[in-house]
Amino acid sequence: MILNDLTDRPAAASLRDAAIAFLRQTLPAVSKVNVTKLVPIDEGEGVWEAEAEVWQPNATIESLGIQTRRPVLDKVIYLVRLDRHLYVSAYGLKDSVSSPE
């Protein structure tokens, strides 16, 4: 883990890489993962939230066994919560997670 010199916070690149690695290992047949946003959720606890675009094969095309020349991919947005040690505490589809207000 890479920590910033002035604070006890992981570098943005480390947070991004941890979120990408987690989603690639957890989700089936991921074609591409792109982290679009990193937001600190709780500065005191060092909790961060990463928003990521995940490109996955279209479930309908796969379940019907339709052959295509190119893969048909769906873009799905996931949220991943990470702590200061880059451990994932929660993840889910963005639309299924309520935002703290």
Short mmCIF file of N, CA and C in Angstrom, two decimals:
data_model
loop_
_atom_site.label_atom_id
_atom_site.label_comp_id
_atom_site.label_asym_id
_atom_site.label_seq_id
_atom_site.Cartn_x
_atom_site.Cartn_y
_atom_site.Cartn_z
N MET A 1 0.84 -1.18 0.00
CA MET A 1 0.00 0.00 0.00
C MET A 1 0.88 1.24 0.00
N ILE A 2 0.54 2.20 -0.82
CA ILE A 2 1.29 3.45 -0.90
C ILE A 2 0.52 4.50 -0.09
N LEU A 3 1.20 5.09 0.89
CA LEU A 3 0.58 6.13 1.69
C LEU A 3 1.17 7.47 1.31
N ASN A 4 0.35 8.51 1.38
CA ASN A 4 0.85 9.86 1.14
C ASN A 4 1.77 10.26 2.27
N ASP A 5 2.75 11.09 1.98
CA ASP A 5 3.72 11.50 3.00
C ASP A 5 3.09 12.31 4.13
N LEU A 6 2.12 13.16 3.81
CA LEU A 6 1.58 14.08 4.80
C LEU A 6 0.43 13.50 5.60
N THR A 7 -0.23 12.49 5.11
CA THR A 7 -1.38 11.94 5.82
C THR A 7 -1.31 10.43 5.81
N ASP A 8 -2.20 9.84 6.59
CA ASP A 8 -2.28 8.38 6.65
C ASP A 8 -3.38 7.89 5.72
N ARG A 9 -3.35 8.40 4.47
CA ARG A 9 -4.36 8.03 3.48
C ARG A 9 -3.69 7.31 2.32
N PRO A 10 -4.35 6.29 1.79
CA PRO A 10 -3.78 5.63 0.62
C PRO A 10 -3.83 6.55 -0.60
N ALA A 11 -2.89 6.39 -1.49
CA ALA A 11 -2.87 7.17 -2.72
C ALA A 11 -4.06 6.78 -3.60
N ALA A 12 -4.50 7.71 -4.42
CA ALA A 12 -5.65 7.46 -5.30
C ALA A 12 -5.39 6.27 -6.23
N ALA A 13 -4.17 6.15 -6.70
CA ALA A 13 -3.84 5.03 -7.60
C ALA A 13 -4.00 3.69 -6.88
N SER A 14 -3.64 3.63 -5.61
CA SER A 14 -3.78 2.39 -4.84
C SER A 14 -5.25 2.05 -4.63
N LEU A 15 -6.07 3.05 -4.34
CA LEU A 15 -7.50 2.83 -4.17
C LEU A 15 -8.12 2.34 -5.48
N ARG A 16 -7.77 3.00 -6.57
CA ARG A 16 -8.28 2.62 -7.89
C ARG A 16 -7.90 1.18 -8.23
N ASP A 17 -6.62 0.86 -8.04
CA ASP A 17 -6.14 -0.48 -8.38
C ASP A 17 -6.80 -1.55 -7.52
N ALA A 18 -7.02 -1.26 -6.24
CA ALA A 18 -7.67 -2.23 -5.35
C ALA A 18 -9.12 -2.47 -5.77
N ALA A 19 -9.83 -1.41 -6.15
CA ALA A 19 -11.22 -1.54 -6.59
C ALA A 19 -11.30 -2.35 -7.89
N ILE A 20 -10.40 -2.06 -8.82
CA ILE A 20 -10.39 -2.78 -10.10
C ILE A 20 -10.08 -4.26 -9.88
N ALA A 21 -9.07 -4.54 -9.08
CA ALA A 21 -8.70 -5.94 -8.81
C ALA A 21 -9.84 -6.70 -8.16
N PHE A 22 -10.52 -6.06 -7.19
CA PHE A 22 -11.64 -6.71 -6.51
C PHE A 22 -12.76 -7.04 -7.48
N LEU A 23 -13.15 -6.08 -8.31
CA LEU A 23 -14.25 -6.31 -9.25
C LEU A 23 -13.89 -7.37 -10.28
N ARG A 24 -12.66 -7.37 -10.77
CA ARG A 24 -12.23 -8.39 -11.74
C ARG A 24 -12.26 -9.79 -11.13
N GLN A 25 -11.90 -9.91 -9.85
CA GLN A 25 -11.88 -11.22 -9.19
C GLN A 25 -13.28 -11.67 -8.78
N THR A 26 -14.15 -10.74 -8.47
CA THR A 26 -15.47 -11.07 -7.92
C THR A 26 -16.53 -11.32 -8.98
N LEU A 27 -16.52 -10.54 -10.03
CA LEU A 27 -17.58 -10.61 -11.03
C LEU A 27 -17.19 -11.53 -12.18
N PRO A 28 -18.16 -12.27 -12.72
CA PRO A 28 -17.85 -13.21 -13.81
C PRO A 28 -17.64 -12.50 -15.14
N ALA A 29 -16.67 -12.96 -15.89
CA ALA A 29 -16.44 -12.55 -17.28
C ALA A 29 -16.38 -11.04 -17.50
N VAL A 30 -15.68 -10.35 -16.64
CA VAL A 30 -15.53 -8.90 -16.79
C VAL A 30 -14.60 -8.63 -17.95
N SER A 31 -15.04 -7.75 -18.85
CA SER A 31 -14.23 -7.41 -20.00
C SER A 31 -13.34 -6.19 -19.71
N LYS A 32 -13.91 -5.21 -19.02
CA LYS A 32 -13.18 -3.97 -18.73
C LYS A 32 -13.73 -3.34 -17.46
N VAL A 33 -12.84 -2.73 -16.66
CA VAL A 33 -13.25 -1.99 -15.47
C VAL A 33 -12.58 -0.63 -15.51
N ASN A 34 -13.36 0.42 -15.29
CA ASN A 34 -12.85 1.78 -15.31
C ASN A 34 -13.39 2.52 -14.09
N VAL A 35 -12.51 2.91 -13.17
CA VAL A 35 -12.95 3.68 -11.99
C VAL A 35 -13.14 5.12 -12.43
N THR A 36 -14.34 5.64 -12.21
CA THR A 36 -14.67 6.99 -12.66
C THR A 36 -14.68 8.02 -11.54
N LYS A 37 -14.79 7.55 -10.28
CA LYS A 37 -14.88 8.49 -9.17
C LYS A 37 -14.34 7.85 -7.90
N LEU A 38 -13.56 8.61 -7.12
CA LEU A 38 -13.12 8.20 -5.78
C LEU A 38 -13.51 9.30 -4.81
N VAL A 39 -14.27 8.94 -3.79
CA VAL A 39 -14.79 9.92 -2.85
C VAL A 39 -14.52 9.45 -1.42
N PRO A 40 -13.96 10.33 -0.56
CA PRO A 40 -13.83 9.94 0.85
C PRO A 40 -15.21 9.97 1.52
N ILE A 41 -15.58 8.88 2.17
CA ILE A 41 -16.88 8.79 2.82
C ILE A 41 -16.77 9.21 4.29
N ASP A 42 -15.73 8.74 4.97
CA ASP A 42 -15.51 9.05 6.38
C ASP A 42 -14.02 9.31 6.57
N GLU A 43 -13.65 10.59 6.63
CA GLU A 43 -12.24 10.97 6.75
C GLU A 43 -11.60 10.39 8.02
N GLY A 44 -12.32 10.38 9.13
CA GLY A 44 -11.78 9.88 10.39
C GLY A 44 -11.45 8.40 10.35
N GLU A 45 -12.30 7.62 9.71
CA GLU A 45 -12.10 6.17 9.61
C GLU A 45 -11.31 5.79 8.37
N GLY A 46 -11.14 6.72 7.46
CA GLY A 46 -10.39 6.43 6.24
C GLY A 46 -11.16 5.58 5.25
N VAL A 47 -12.48 5.75 5.20
CA VAL A 47 -13.32 4.96 4.29
C VAL A 47 -13.51 5.75 2.99
N TRP A 48 -13.30 5.05 1.87
CA TRP A 48 -13.43 5.64 0.54
C TRP A 48 -14.45 4.87 -0.26
N GLU A 49 -15.08 5.55 -1.21
CA GLU A 49 -16.01 4.90 -2.12
C GLU A 49 -15.53 5.12 -3.55
N ALA A 50 -15.43 4.03 -4.29
CA ALA A 50 -15.04 4.08 -5.69
C ALA A 50 -16.25 3.75 -6.54
N GLU A 51 -16.49 4.56 -7.56
CA GLU A 51 -17.54 4.28 -8.53
C GLU A 51 -16.84 3.76 -9.79
N ALA A 52 -17.31 2.62 -10.29
CA ALA A 52 -16.63 1.99 -11.42
C ALA A 52 -17.61 1.54 -12.49
N GLU A 53 -17.21 1.74 -13.75
CA GLU A 53 -17.94 1.20 -14.89
C GLU A 53 -17.37 -0.20 -15.15
N VAL A 54 -18.25 -1.17 -15.21
CA VAL A 54 -17.84 -2.55 -15.47
C VAL A 54 -18.54 -3.01 -16.74
N TRP A 55 -17.74 -3.50 -17.68
CA TRP A 55 -18.28 -4.00 -18.94
C TRP A 55 -18.33 -5.51 -18.86
N GLN A 56 -19.58 -6.06 -18.93
CA GLN A 56 -19.81 -7.49 -18.80
C GLN A 56 -20.61 -8.00 -20.01
N PRO A 57 -20.47 -9.28 -20.35
CA PRO A 57 -21.28 -9.83 -21.44
C PRO A 57 -22.78 -9.71 -21.13
N ASN A 58 -23.55 -9.43 -22.16
CA ASN A 58 -24.99 -9.31 -22.03
C ASN A 58 -25.58 -10.66 -21.61
N ALA A 59 -26.28 -10.67 -20.49
CA ALA A 59 -26.81 -11.91 -19.92
C ALA A 59 -27.85 -12.56 -20.82
N THR A 60 -28.68 -11.77 -21.49
CA THR A 60 -29.71 -12.34 -22.36
C THR A 60 -29.10 -13.05 -23.56
N ILE A 61 -28.12 -12.41 -24.19
CA ILE A 61 -27.45 -13.02 -25.34
C ILE A 61 -26.78 -14.33 -24.93
N GLU A 62 -26.11 -14.31 -23.77
CA GLU A 62 -25.43 -15.52 -23.29
C GLU A 62 -26.41 -16.63 -22.94
N SER A 63 -27.49 -16.29 -22.25
CA SER A 63 -28.44 -17.32 -21.82
C SER A 63 -29.17 -17.96 -23.00
N LEU A 64 -29.38 -17.20 -24.07
CA LEU A 64 -30.03 -17.74 -25.27
C LEU A 64 -29.05 -18.46 -26.19
N GLY A 65 -27.75 -18.30 -25.92
CA GLY A 65 -26.74 -18.97 -26.73
C GLY A 65 -26.61 -18.41 -28.13
N ILE A 66 -26.95 -17.14 -28.29
CA ILE A 66 -26.88 -16.51 -29.60
C ILE A 66 -25.41 -16.23 -29.94
N GLN A 67 -24.99 -16.64 -31.13
CA GLN A 67 -23.63 -16.39 -31.58
C GLN A 67 -23.56 -15.01 -32.23
N THR A 68 -22.57 -14.23 -31.84
CA THR A 68 -22.36 -12.91 -32.42
C THR A 68 -20.92 -12.78 -32.89
N ARG A 69 -20.68 -11.92 -33.84
CA ARG A 69 -19.32 -11.71 -34.33
C ARG A 69 -18.45 -11.04 -33.27
N ARG A 70 -19.03 -10.12 -32.57
CA ARG A 70 -18.35 -9.41 -31.49
C ARG A 70 -19.13 -9.63 -30.20
N PRO A 71 -18.43 -9.59 -29.08
CA PRO A 71 -19.18 -9.74 -27.83
C PRO A 71 -20.13 -8.56 -27.61
N VAL A 72 -21.31 -8.86 -27.11
CA VAL A 72 -22.28 -7.82 -26.76
C VAL A 72 -22.10 -7.56 -25.28
N LEU A 73 -21.64 -6.35 -24.94
CA LEU A 73 -21.32 -6.01 -23.56
C LEU A 73 -22.30 -4.98 -23.01
N ASP A 74 -22.58 -5.11 -21.73
CA ASP A 74 -23.40 -4.13 -21.01
C ASP A 74 -22.51 -3.38 -20.05
N LYS A 75 -22.73 -2.07 -19.93
CA LYS A 75 -22.01 -1.26 -18.96
C LYS A 75 -22.86 -1.20 -17.69
N VAL A 76 -22.25 -1.63 -16.58
CA VAL A 76 -22.92 -1.63 -15.29
C VAL A 76 -22.08 -0.81 -14.33
N ILE A 77 -22.73 0.04 -13.52
CA ILE A 77 -22.01 0.89 -12.58
C ILE A 77 -22.07 0.25 -11.18
N TYR A 78 -20.89 0.04 -10.60
CA TYR A 78 -20.76 -0.51 -9.25
C TYR A 78 -20.15 0.51 -8.31
N LEU A 79 -20.50 0.40 -7.03
CA LEU A 79 -19.85 1.16 -5.97
C LEU A 79 -19.08 0.17 -5.10
N VAL A 80 -17.86 0.56 -4.75
CA VAL A 80 -17.01 -0.28 -3.90
C VAL A 80 -16.52 0.57 -2.74
N ARG A 81 -16.73 0.12 -1.50
CA ARG A 81 -16.23 0.82 -0.32
C ARG A 81 -14.95 0.17 0.15
N LEU A 82 -13.92 1.00 0.36
CA LEU A 82 -12.61 0.53 0.77
C LEU A 82 -12.17 1.27 2.03
N ASP A 83 -11.44 0.58 2.91
CA ASP A 83 -10.89 1.27 4.07
C ASP A 83 -9.46 1.70 3.80
N ARG A 84 -8.81 2.29 4.79
CA ARG A 84 -7.46 2.82 4.61
C ARG A 84 -6.43 1.73 4.33
N HIS A 85 -6.77 0.48 4.61
CA HIS A 85 -5.87 -0.64 4.34
C HIS A 85 -6.21 -1.33 3.02
N LEU A 86 -7.09 -0.71 2.24
CA LEU A 86 -7.53 -1.19 0.92
C LEU A 86 -8.34 -2.47 0.98
N TYR A 87 -8.99 -2.71 2.12
CA TYR A 87 -9.90 -3.84 2.25
C TYR A 87 -11.29 -3.40 1.81
N VAL A 88 -11.98 -4.24 1.07
CA VAL A 88 -13.34 -3.93 0.62
C VAL A 88 -14.32 -4.29 1.73
N SER A 89 -15.12 -3.30 2.14
CA SER A 89 -16.11 -3.54 3.19
C SER A 89 -17.50 -3.75 2.62
N ALA A 90 -17.74 -3.25 1.39
CA ALA A 90 -19.05 -3.42 0.76
C ALA A 90 -18.92 -3.09 -0.72
N TYR A 91 -19.83 -3.68 -1.49
CA TYR A 91 -19.92 -3.33 -2.91
C TYR A 91 -21.32 -3.66 -3.39
N GLY A 92 -21.71 -3.06 -4.50
CA GLY A 92 -23.01 -3.34 -5.07
C GLY A 92 -23.26 -2.47 -6.28
N LEU A 93 -24.35 -2.78 -6.97
CA LEU A 93 -24.76 -1.95 -8.10
C LEU A 93 -25.11 -0.56 -7.61
N LYS A 94 -24.73 0.44 -8.35
CA LYS A 94 -24.98 1.82 -7.93
C LYS A 94 -26.47 2.08 -7.71
N ASP A 95 -27.31 1.56 -8.59
CA ASP A 95 -28.74 1.79 -8.48
C ASP A 95 -29.36 1.12 -7.26
N SER A 96 -28.69 0.10 -6.70
CA SER A 96 -29.26 -0.63 -5.56
C SER A 96 -28.76 -0.12 -4.21
N VAL A 97 -27.82 0.84 -4.24
CA VAL A 97 -27.24 1.36 -3.00
C VAL A 97 -27.83 2.74 -2.73
N SER A 98 -28.33 2.95 -1.53
CA SER A 98 -28.85 4.26 -1.19
C SER A 98 -27.69 5.16 -0.79
N SER A 99 -27.76 6.41 -1.21
CA SER A 99 -26.68 7.36 -0.90
C SER A 99 -26.90 7.95 0.48
N PRO A 100 -25.81 8.13 1.27
CA PRO A 100 -25.95 8.72 2.60
C PRO A 100 -26.23 10.22 2.46
N GLU A 101 -27.28 10.68 3.17
CA GLU A 101 -27.62 12.11 3.09
C GLU A 101 -27.82 12.66 4.45
#
